[in-house]
Amino acid sequence: MAHTSPGAPGPPRRGQWWPAFRASPWWPATVLVLILAAAAGLFAGSYTYSMADPTPHSIPTAVVGAYEHERGQAFLDGLEQTLNASVKVRPYPTMERARAAVEEQEVFAIFEIRDAGRTAVLHLSSASGASVAEVLGDSAPEVGRKTGVAVTVRDVNPLQRGDPRGLAIFYISLAAVIIGFVGAIQLSVHARTLTPFERILFTLAYALLGGFAIAATVDWLLGALDLPFAQSWLILALTLFTSGMVFTMFNALVGRWAMLPTWGLMVLLGNPSSGGAVSWPLLPSPLGLIGRWLPPGGSVNAQHTAVYFQGHQHAFPFLVLGGWALVSTTVFWIWRHRHPGGREKEPDQAAAGA
């Protein structure tokens, strides 16, 4: 017969197993198992929903020439019918005005209708969106055959040779987003005693060095993209810093669970809707609108314009990145006393902690 020593704790009594389980290391481990399983499904679902079957929703295009003639109008109507009325045609008086609209990224292509509508030239801009150019390039000749219009396809703004699918910008922006918040996580683990101001400075430091490393690797080492180096470096550094401060903000607000809102905002929602892998006109409508206002979308947008539309940069993506960086830094600073890191400044407090 087994005997229990007087000092040894006995098994939990009936009704006490739940408090005992909550106090054990099994509780956080079980919670993490469930969270990771849900995150795996959400991760696969968000990317599949956004990218597996891109469908046109609203593709702004320019049209010039004899588009008011019967055959030209029949061609445009047939194109809209084929793409479920997703092509939004905007007339322009001259090709010069239409080309300027392409450079400003107001339209994705130009339909030039000639010979009273008997012929048409589709001026694609693969650099505006490779997936959109592929959809238009496949659909227009087919519609032309049905409506009796001879269609010629030209690419007036092609992608760079090292980026034939237009995905390199998405990859470097994705690297900046992921390394940005992973760096902040590592600072919170391995440099826990940094003061709030020091934490911001070191986040800025790895953002600047990381942005330089990404740009130098892609341009100088691999030659995949010919980057406007200074501008691309700035965009990557701003992306890294913003992503890092987003995690730091959540770390001050929700503590050890900060990875959940950071992952949801930046990876589950931000990256699939950024327009980098699939252009915004082909994304589900809500994602196409939301993505422009999130840091990954701002990064892709700014980098895309810097690389392929030099001289036509917009302020909006920088305002998005800068706004998130400012809000995250401000919220962290206001709630810095809740951040799990930091070190005591007063000798008495340090002695008490020792």
Coordinates of C-alpha atoms in Angstrom, one line a residue:
M1 CA 0.0 0.0 0.0
A2 CA 1.5 3.4 -1.1
H3 CA 1.9 6.1 1.5
T4 CA 2.1 9.8 0.8
S5 CA 4.7 11.8 2.8
P6 CA 3.1 14.5 5.0
G7 CA 4.8 17.4 3.1
A8 CA 4.1 16.2 -0.5
P9 CA 1.1 17.8 -2.3
G10 CA -1.6 15.4 -3.1
P11 CA -3.6 15.2 -6.4
P12 CA -6.0 18.0 -7.1
R13 CA -9.4 17.5 -5.5
R14 CA -12.5 17.2 -7.6
G15 CA -13.4 20.7 -8.9
Q16 CA -9.9 22.0 -8.5
W17 CA -8.4 20.6 -11.7
W18 CA -9.2 23.8 -13.7
P19 CA -7.4 26.2 -11.4
A20 CA -4.5 23.8 -11.2
F21 CA -4.4 23.5 -15.0
R22 CA -4.5 27.3 -15.4
A23 CA -1.6 27.6 -13.0
S24 CA 0.5 25.0 -14.8
P25 CA 2.8 25.6 -17.8
W26 CA 0.3 23.5 -19.8
W27 CA -2.2 26.3 -20.0
P28 CA -0.1 28.8 -22.1
A29 CA 1.2 25.9 -24.2
T30 CA -2.3 24.8 -25.0
V31 CA -3.4 28.3 -25.8
L32 CA -0.4 28.7 -28.2
V33 CA -1.3 25.3 -29.9
L34 CA -4.8 26.6 -30.6
I35 CA -3.6 30.0 -31.7
L36 CA -1.0 28.5 -34.1
A37 CA -3.5 26.1 -35.6
A38 CA -6.0 29.0 -36.2
A39 CA -3.2 31.2 -37.6
A40 CA -2.2 28.5 -40.0
G41 CA -5.7 28.2 -41.4
L42 CA -6.2 32.0 -41.6
F43 CA -2.8 32.4 -43.3
A44 CA -3.6 29.9 -46.0
G45 CA -7.1 31.2 -46.4
S46 CA -6.2 34.9 -46.7
Y47 CA -3.6 34.3 -49.4
T48 CA -5.8 31.8 -51.3
Y49 CA -8.8 34.1 -51.1
S50 CA -6.8 37.0 -52.4
M51 CA -4.4 35.5 -55.0
A52 CA -5.5 32.0 -56.1
D53 CA -8.2 33.2 -58.6
P54 CA -7.7 36.9 -59.4
T55 CA -10.8 38.3 -61.0
P56 CA -11.2 41.8 -62.6
H57 CA -13.4 44.2 -60.6
S58 CA -12.5 47.6 -61.9
I59 CA -9.8 48.2 -64.5
P60 CA -9.5 51.8 -65.6
T61 CA -8.3 52.1 -69.2
A62 CA -7.9 55.0 -71.6
V63 CA -9.4 55.1 -75.1
V64 CA -8.4 57.4 -78.0
G65 CA -9.3 57.6 -81.7
A66 CA -12.4 56.5 -83.5
Y67 CA -14.0 54.8 -80.5
E68 CA -17.4 56.4 -81.2
H69 CA -17.8 54.6 -84.5
E70 CA -20.1 51.6 -84.5
R71 CA -17.5 48.9 -84.8
G72 CA -15.2 50.6 -82.3
Q73 CA -18.1 50.8 -79.8
A74 CA -19.0 47.2 -80.5
F75 CA -15.4 46.2 -79.6
L76 CA -15.4 48.1 -76.4
D77 CA -18.9 46.8 -75.4
G78 CA -17.7 43.2 -76.2
L79 CA -14.6 43.7 -74.0
E80 CA -16.7 44.9 -71.1
Q81 CA -19.1 42.0 -71.6
T82 CA -16.2 39.5 -71.7
L83 CA -14.8 40.9 -68.4
N84 CA -18.1 41.3 -66.7
A85 CA -18.2 45.1 -67.1
S86 CA -15.0 45.4 -65.1
V87 CA -13.2 47.6 -67.7
K88 CA -13.9 51.3 -67.1
V89 CA -13.1 53.2 -70.3
R90 CA -12.0 56.8 -70.0
P91 CA -11.8 58.8 -73.3
Y92 CA -8.8 61.1 -73.9
P93 CA -8.4 63.6 -76.7
T94 CA -4.8 62.6 -77.7
M95 CA -2.4 59.8 -77.2
E96 CA -0.1 62.2 -75.3
R97 CA -2.8 62.8 -72.7
A98 CA -3.5 59.1 -72.5
R99 CA 0.2 58.2 -72.1
A100 CA 0.5 60.8 -69.3
A101 CA -2.4 59.1 -67.5
V102 CA -0.5 55.8 -67.7
E103 CA 2.6 57.4 -66.2
E104 CA 0.5 58.9 -63.4
Q105 CA -1.0 55.4 -62.9
E106 CA -4.5 56.6 -63.5
V107 CA -5.1 54.0 -66.2
F108 CA -3.6 50.5 -66.8
A109 CA -3.8 50.5 -70.6
I110 CA -4.7 52.5 -73.7
F111 CA -7.1 51.3 -76.5
E112 CA -6.3 53.3 -79.7
I113 CA -9.2 52.8 -82.1
R114 CA -8.2 53.4 -85.8
D115 CA -9.7 53.2 -89.3
A116 CA -13.3 53.9 -88.2
G117 CA -13.1 51.1 -85.7
R118 CA -11.7 48.4 -88.1
T119 CA -8.4 48.2 -86.2
A120 CA -7.3 48.7 -82.7
V121 CA -4.0 48.9 -80.9
L122 CA -3.9 47.9 -77.2
H123 CA -1.0 49.8 -75.5
L124 CA -0.4 47.7 -72.4
S125 CA 1.6 48.8 -69.4
S126 CA 3.0 45.6 -67.8
A127 CA 4.8 47.8 -65.2
S128 CA 1.4 49.1 -64.0
G129 CA 0.3 45.6 -63.2
A130 CA 1.5 42.4 -64.8
S131 CA -1.6 40.5 -63.9
V132 CA -3.9 43.2 -65.3
A133 CA -1.8 43.3 -68.5
E134 CA -2.1 39.6 -68.9
V135 CA -5.9 39.7 -68.5
L136 CA -6.3 42.5 -71.1
G137 CA -3.7 41.0 -73.4
D138 CA -5.6 37.7 -73.5
S139 CA -9.1 39.2 -73.7
A140 CA -8.7 42.0 -76.3
P141 CA -7.6 39.9 -79.3
E142 CA -10.4 37.4 -78.6
V143 CA -13.0 40.1 -78.5
G144 CA -11.5 41.6 -81.7
R145 CA -12.0 38.4 -83.6
K146 CA -15.7 38.2 -82.5
T147 CA -16.4 41.8 -83.4
G148 CA -14.3 42.0 -86.6
V149 CA -11.7 44.3 -85.3
A150 CA -8.0 43.6 -85.9
V151 CA -6.2 44.0 -82.6
T152 CA -2.5 44.6 -82.1
V153 CA -1.0 44.4 -78.7
R154 CA 2.0 46.5 -77.6
D155 CA 3.7 46.9 -74.3
V156 CA 4.6 50.5 -73.9
N157 CA 6.0 50.2 -70.3
P158 CA 7.4 46.7 -69.9
L159 CA 8.8 45.2 -66.7
Q160 CA 12.6 45.0 -66.1
R161 CA 14.4 41.9 -67.5
G162 CA 15.2 40.6 -64.0
D163 CA 11.5 41.0 -62.9
P164 CA 9.5 39.3 -65.7
R165 CA 6.5 38.6 -63.5
G166 CA 6.6 41.9 -61.6
L167 CA 7.0 40.1 -58.2
A168 CA 10.4 41.4 -57.1
I169 CA 8.9 44.5 -55.6
F170 CA 6.4 42.4 -53.6
Y171 CA 9.2 40.2 -52.3
I172 CA 11.5 43.0 -51.1
S173 CA 8.5 44.8 -49.5
L174 CA 7.5 41.5 -47.8
A175 CA 11.0 41.1 -46.5
A176 CA 11.0 44.6 -45.0
V177 CA 7.6 44.0 -43.3
I178 CA 8.5 40.6 -41.9
I179 CA 12.1 41.6 -40.7
G180 CA 10.6 44.8 -39.4
F181 CA 8.5 43.2 -36.7
V182 CA 10.7 40.2 -36.2
G183 CA 13.5 42.7 -35.3
A184 CA 11.2 44.3 -32.8
I185 CA 10.4 40.9 -31.3
Q186 CA 14.1 40.1 -31.0
L187 CA 14.8 43.5 -29.3
S188 CA 12.1 42.7 -26.8
V189 CA 13.6 39.3 -26.0
H190 CA 17.4 39.9 -26.2
A191 CA 17.6 43.6 -25.4
R192 CA 14.8 43.8 -22.9
T193 CA 16.3 46.4 -20.7
L194 CA 16.4 49.1 -23.4
T195 CA 14.7 52.3 -22.4
P196 CA 11.8 53.5 -24.6
F197 CA 13.9 56.1 -26.3
E198 CA 16.7 53.6 -26.9
R199 CA 14.3 51.1 -28.2
I200 CA 13.1 53.6 -30.8
L201 CA 16.7 54.4 -31.8
F202 CA 17.7 50.8 -32.2
T203 CA 14.5 50.1 -34.3
L204 CA 15.6 53.0 -36.5
A205 CA 19.1 51.6 -36.7
Y206 CA 18.2 48.1 -37.9
A207 CA 15.6 49.7 -40.3
L208 CA 18.3 51.8 -42.0
L209 CA 20.8 49.0 -42.2
G210 CA 18.2 46.4 -43.2
G211 CA 16.8 48.6 -45.9
F212 CA 20.3 49.1 -47.3
A213 CA 21.0 45.4 -47.2
I214 CA 17.8 44.5 -49.1
A215 CA 18.3 47.1 -51.8
A216 CA 22.0 46.2 -52.2
T217 CA 21.2 42.5 -52.4
V218 CA 18.5 42.9 -55.0
D219 CA 20.2 45.5 -57.1
W220 CA 24.0 45.2 -56.8
L221 CA 24.3 41.5 -55.9
L222 CA 21.5 39.8 -57.9
G223 CA 20.8 42.4 -60.5
A224 CA 17.1 41.6 -60.4
L225 CA 16.0 45.2 -60.3
D226 CA 17.6 48.4 -61.3
L227 CA 16.6 50.5 -58.3
P228 CA 16.7 54.3 -57.8
F229 CA 18.9 53.3 -54.9
A230 CA 18.5 56.2 -52.5
Q231 CA 14.7 56.4 -52.9
S232 CA 14.3 52.6 -52.6
W233 CA 16.5 52.5 -49.6
L234 CA 14.4 55.2 -47.9
I235 CA 11.1 53.3 -48.7
L236 CA 12.5 50.0 -47.4
A237 CA 13.9 51.7 -44.2
L238 CA 10.6 53.4 -43.6
T239 CA 8.8 50.1 -44.0
L240 CA 11.1 48.3 -41.6
F241 CA 10.7 51.0 -39.0
T242 CA 7.0 51.2 -39.3
S243 CA 6.6 47.4 -39.0
G244 CA 8.9 47.3 -36.0
M245 CA 7.0 50.1 -34.3
V246 CA 3.6 48.5 -34.9
F247 CA 4.8 45.5 -33.0
T248 CA 6.3 47.7 -30.3
M249 CA 3.0 49.5 -29.9
F250 CA 1.0 46.3 -29.6
N251 CA 3.7 45.0 -27.1
A252 CA 3.0 48.0 -24.9
L253 CA -0.8 47.6 -25.2
V254 CA -1.3 43.8 -25.0
G255 CA 2.0 42.5 -23.7
R256 CA 3.1 39.0 -24.7
W257 CA 0.1 38.6 -27.1
A258 CA 1.4 41.5 -29.3
M259 CA 2.3 39.1 -32.1
L260 CA -1.4 38.4 -32.7
P261 CA -2.6 41.8 -33.8
T262 CA 0.7 42.5 -35.6
W263 CA 0.5 39.3 -37.6
G264 CA -3.1 39.9 -38.4
L265 CA -2.6 43.5 -39.5
M266 CA 0.7 43.1 -41.4
V267 CA 0.6 39.6 -42.8
L268 CA -2.9 38.2 -42.9
L269 CA -4.5 41.4 -44.1
G270 CA -1.7 43.8 -45.3
N271 CA 0.5 41.6 -47.5
P272 CA -2.3 39.9 -49.6
S273 CA -4.0 43.2 -50.2
S274 CA -0.8 45.2 -50.9
G275 CA -1.2 44.9 -54.7
G276 CA 2.3 43.4 -55.1
A277 CA 1.5 39.9 -56.1
V278 CA -1.9 40.6 -57.6
S279 CA -2.8 44.1 -58.8
W280 CA -5.5 45.9 -56.9
P281 CA -8.1 45.8 -59.8
L282 CA -8.0 42.0 -59.6
L283 CA -8.3 41.7 -55.8
P284 CA -11.6 41.2 -54.0
S285 CA -13.1 44.7 -53.8
P286 CA -12.8 45.2 -50.0
L287 CA -9.1 44.2 -50.0
G288 CA -8.4 46.4 -53.0
L289 CA -9.6 49.4 -51.0
I290 CA -8.2 48.5 -47.6
G291 CA -4.8 47.5 -48.8
R292 CA -3.8 51.0 -49.9
W293 CA -4.1 52.3 -46.3
L294 CA -2.0 49.6 -44.7
P295 CA 1.8 49.7 -44.4
P296 CA 2.5 46.8 -46.8
G297 CA 0.3 48.4 -49.5
G298 CA 2.0 51.8 -48.9
S299 CA 5.4 50.2 -49.3
V300 CA 4.6 48.3 -52.5
N301 CA 2.9 51.4 -54.0
A302 CA 5.8 53.7 -53.2
Q303 CA 8.4 51.2 -54.4
H304 CA 6.5 50.4 -57.6
T305 CA 6.3 54.0 -58.6
A306 CA 9.9 54.7 -57.7
V307 CA 11.1 51.8 -59.9
Y308 CA 8.8 52.0 -62.9
F309 CA 7.3 55.5 -62.9
Q310 CA 10.3 57.7 -62.0
G311 CA 9.4 61.4 -61.8
H312 CA 5.7 60.6 -61.0
Q313 CA 6.0 59.7 -57.3
H314 CA 2.9 60.3 -55.2
A315 CA 2.8 61.5 -51.6
F316 CA 0.0 59.1 -50.5
P317 CA 2.0 56.0 -49.9
F318 CA 4.6 57.9 -47.9
L319 CA 1.8 59.5 -45.9
V320 CA 0.4 56.0 -45.2
L321 CA 3.8 54.7 -44.0
G322 CA 4.6 57.8 -42.1
G323 CA 1.2 58.0 -40.5
W324 CA 1.4 54.4 -39.2
A325 CA 5.0 55.0 -38.0
L326 CA 4.0 58.2 -36.2
V327 CA 0.8 56.7 -34.6
S328 CA 2.6 53.6 -33.5
T329 CA 5.6 55.5 -32.0
T330 CA 3.2 58.0 -30.3
V331 CA 1.0 55.3 -28.8
F332 CA 4.1 53.3 -27.6
W333 CA 5.6 56.5 -26.0
I334 CA 2.3 57.3 -24.2
W335 CA 1.9 53.8 -22.9
R336 CA 5.7 53.1 -22.5
H337 CA 5.2 52.3 -18.8
R338 CA 3.2 49.2 -19.8
H339 CA 5.9 47.9 -22.1
P340 CA 7.5 44.7 -20.6
G341 CA 11.0 46.0 -21.3
G342 CA 13.0 48.8 -19.8
R343 CA 15.3 49.2 -16.8
E344 CA 15.1 50.9 -13.5
K345 CA 16.7 54.3 -13.2
E346 CA 16.6 54.9 -9.5
P347 CA 19.4 53.2 -7.4
D348 CA 16.9 52.3 -4.7
Q349 CA 14.6 50.6 -7.1
A350 CA 17.5 48.7 -8.7
A351 CA 18.7 47.6 -5.3
A352 CA 15.2 46.4 -4.4
G353 CA 15.0 44.5 -7.7
A354 CA 18.3 42.8 -6.9

